[in-house]
Amino acid sequence: MPEVDLSTASILLVDDNAQNLELMQAFLDELPCKLRTASDGVEAIESIDREQPDLVILDVMMPRMSGFEVCQKIKSQPSTRDIVIIMVTALNEVSDYERAVECGTNDFITKPVNKLELITRVRTLLELALVKQSFE
């Protein structure tokens, strides 16, 4: 695959736990992407309505609106359904993975988040999304 310029890409990190947000932000700092954060699902939807990211990293368990609900809302709208979503969960139940897939997530990572795994998955999914966009 040709080299893809990730400096044009944007990522929205969504987690109600400030420490988790800071940790993932620190992990992703080595990527040249623009990073934004939201502290819950409602804030995430508002942020996406203002400026669409290329990728959303979404915690599953949040107040006001769960990650499943946010994912479903993003994937149900024609204008946002191509946004790549990685769900992050401490849940290890098969039913949670099934529900995430049914909601339309592109990938999921379990907590505690591993830096190399996060960066590798984000980079790969962003590169695929940007290459796809270049052909549209």
XYZ file of C-alpha atoms in Angstrom:
136
model
C 0.000 0.000 0.000
C 1.358 3.465 -0.838
C 2.373 5.810 1.958
C -0.710 7.619 3.277
C -0.424 11.097 4.798
C -2.100 10.856 8.197
C -1.520 14.546 8.987
C -4.851 15.327 7.319
C -6.707 12.742 9.421
C -8.716 13.542 12.528
C -9.589 11.331 15.478
C -12.283 11.842 18.101
C -11.576 10.134 21.450
C -14.694 9.536 23.555
C -14.498 8.387 27.182
C -16.153 9.599 30.374
C -12.972 8.816 32.343
C -10.486 11.707 32.064
C -7.519 9.437 32.869
C -8.441 7.065 30.033
C -8.713 10.022 27.638
C -5.315 11.359 28.699
C -3.696 7.936 28.369
C -5.069 7.298 24.869
C -4.158 10.852 23.833
C -0.599 10.266 25.024
C -0.470 6.955 23.117
C -1.752 8.571 19.910
C 0.502 11.631 20.128
C 3.082 9.876 17.977
C 0.634 9.849 15.054
C 0.454 13.133 13.105
C -3.373 13.197 13.289
C -5.538 15.942 14.726
C -6.994 14.729 18.057
C -10.212 15.905 19.702
C -11.936 14.570 22.799
C -15.458 14.220 24.142
C -16.414 13.146 27.658
C -19.639 11.322 26.801
C -21.820 10.138 23.934
C -23.978 13.256 23.705
C -20.877 15.460 23.499
C -19.451 13.091 20.866
C -22.520 13.410 18.620
C -22.423 17.216 18.973
C -18.711 17.231 18.092
C -19.296 15.006 15.043
C -22.132 17.281 13.879
C -19.738 20.268 14.026
C -16.776 18.573 12.345
C -16.663 14.983 11.141
C -13.626 12.992 12.225
C -12.152 10.205 10.113
C -12.095 7.851 13.094
C -13.832 7.658 16.477
C -12.398 5.761 19.437
C -15.435 5.124 21.578
C -15.757 3.825 25.139
C -18.682 1.421 25.551
C -19.822 2.242 29.092
C -20.688 5.938 29.433
C -23.438 7.977 31.113
C -26.240 9.669 29.134
C -25.558 7.675 25.958
C -23.654 4.388 25.713
C -20.973 3.708 23.135
C -23.352 1.241 21.488
C -25.964 3.997 21.066
C -23.393 6.465 19.711
C -22.063 3.898 17.235
C -25.573 3.038 16.061
C -26.434 6.725 15.601
C -23.238 7.403 13.603
C -23.702 4.344 11.385
C -27.427 5.006 10.775
C -26.859 8.456 9.218
C -25.850 8.515 5.519
C -23.601 11.539 6.143
C -21.634 9.841 8.950
C -21.856 6.106 8.284
C -18.380 5.933 6.703
C -16.678 7.211 9.872
C -14.440 4.443 11.206
C -15.260 3.384 14.775
C -13.099 1.503 17.251
C -14.953 0.598 20.437
C -12.995 0.285 23.677
C -14.384 -1.923 26.411
C -13.498 -3.532 29.703
C -16.283 -6.012 29.004
C -15.142 -9.417 27.842
C -18.523 -10.979 27.146
C -19.108 -12.441 23.685
C -22.537 -10.759 23.691
C -20.846 -7.347 23.996
C -18.694 -8.040 20.938
C -21.772 -9.221 19.050
C -23.665 -6.078 20.047
C -20.723 -3.894 18.957
C -20.644 -5.603 15.553
C -24.430 -5.246 15.201
C -24.081 -1.501 15.929
C -21.593 -1.220 13.075
C -18.224 -0.882 14.812
C -15.189 -1.471 12.612
C -13.019 -2.875 15.399
C -12.762 -3.148 19.171
C -10.023 -3.084 21.768
C -10.264 -4.333 25.343
C -9.039 -2.436 28.382
C -6.409 -2.023 29.605
C -5.478 -0.487 26.254
C -2.130 -1.606 24.862
C -0.253 1.267 23.175
C 1.135 -0.772 20.268
C -2.228 -2.414 19.587
C -4.043 0.940 19.653
C -1.564 2.696 17.356
C -1.413 -0.227 14.926
C -5.190 -0.554 14.639
C -5.749 3.200 14.365
C -3.027 3.611 11.730
C -4.285 0.651 9.657
C -7.952 1.670 9.765
C -7.142 5.332 9.027
C -4.938 4.413 6.070
C -7.698 2.216 4.631
C -10.306 4.956 5.161
C -8.136 7.645 3.551
C -7.288 5.440 0.559
C -11.009 4.673 0.151
C -11.828 8.413 0.315
C -9.234 9.146 -2.373
C -11.086 6.847 -4.790
C -14.508 8.408 -4.170
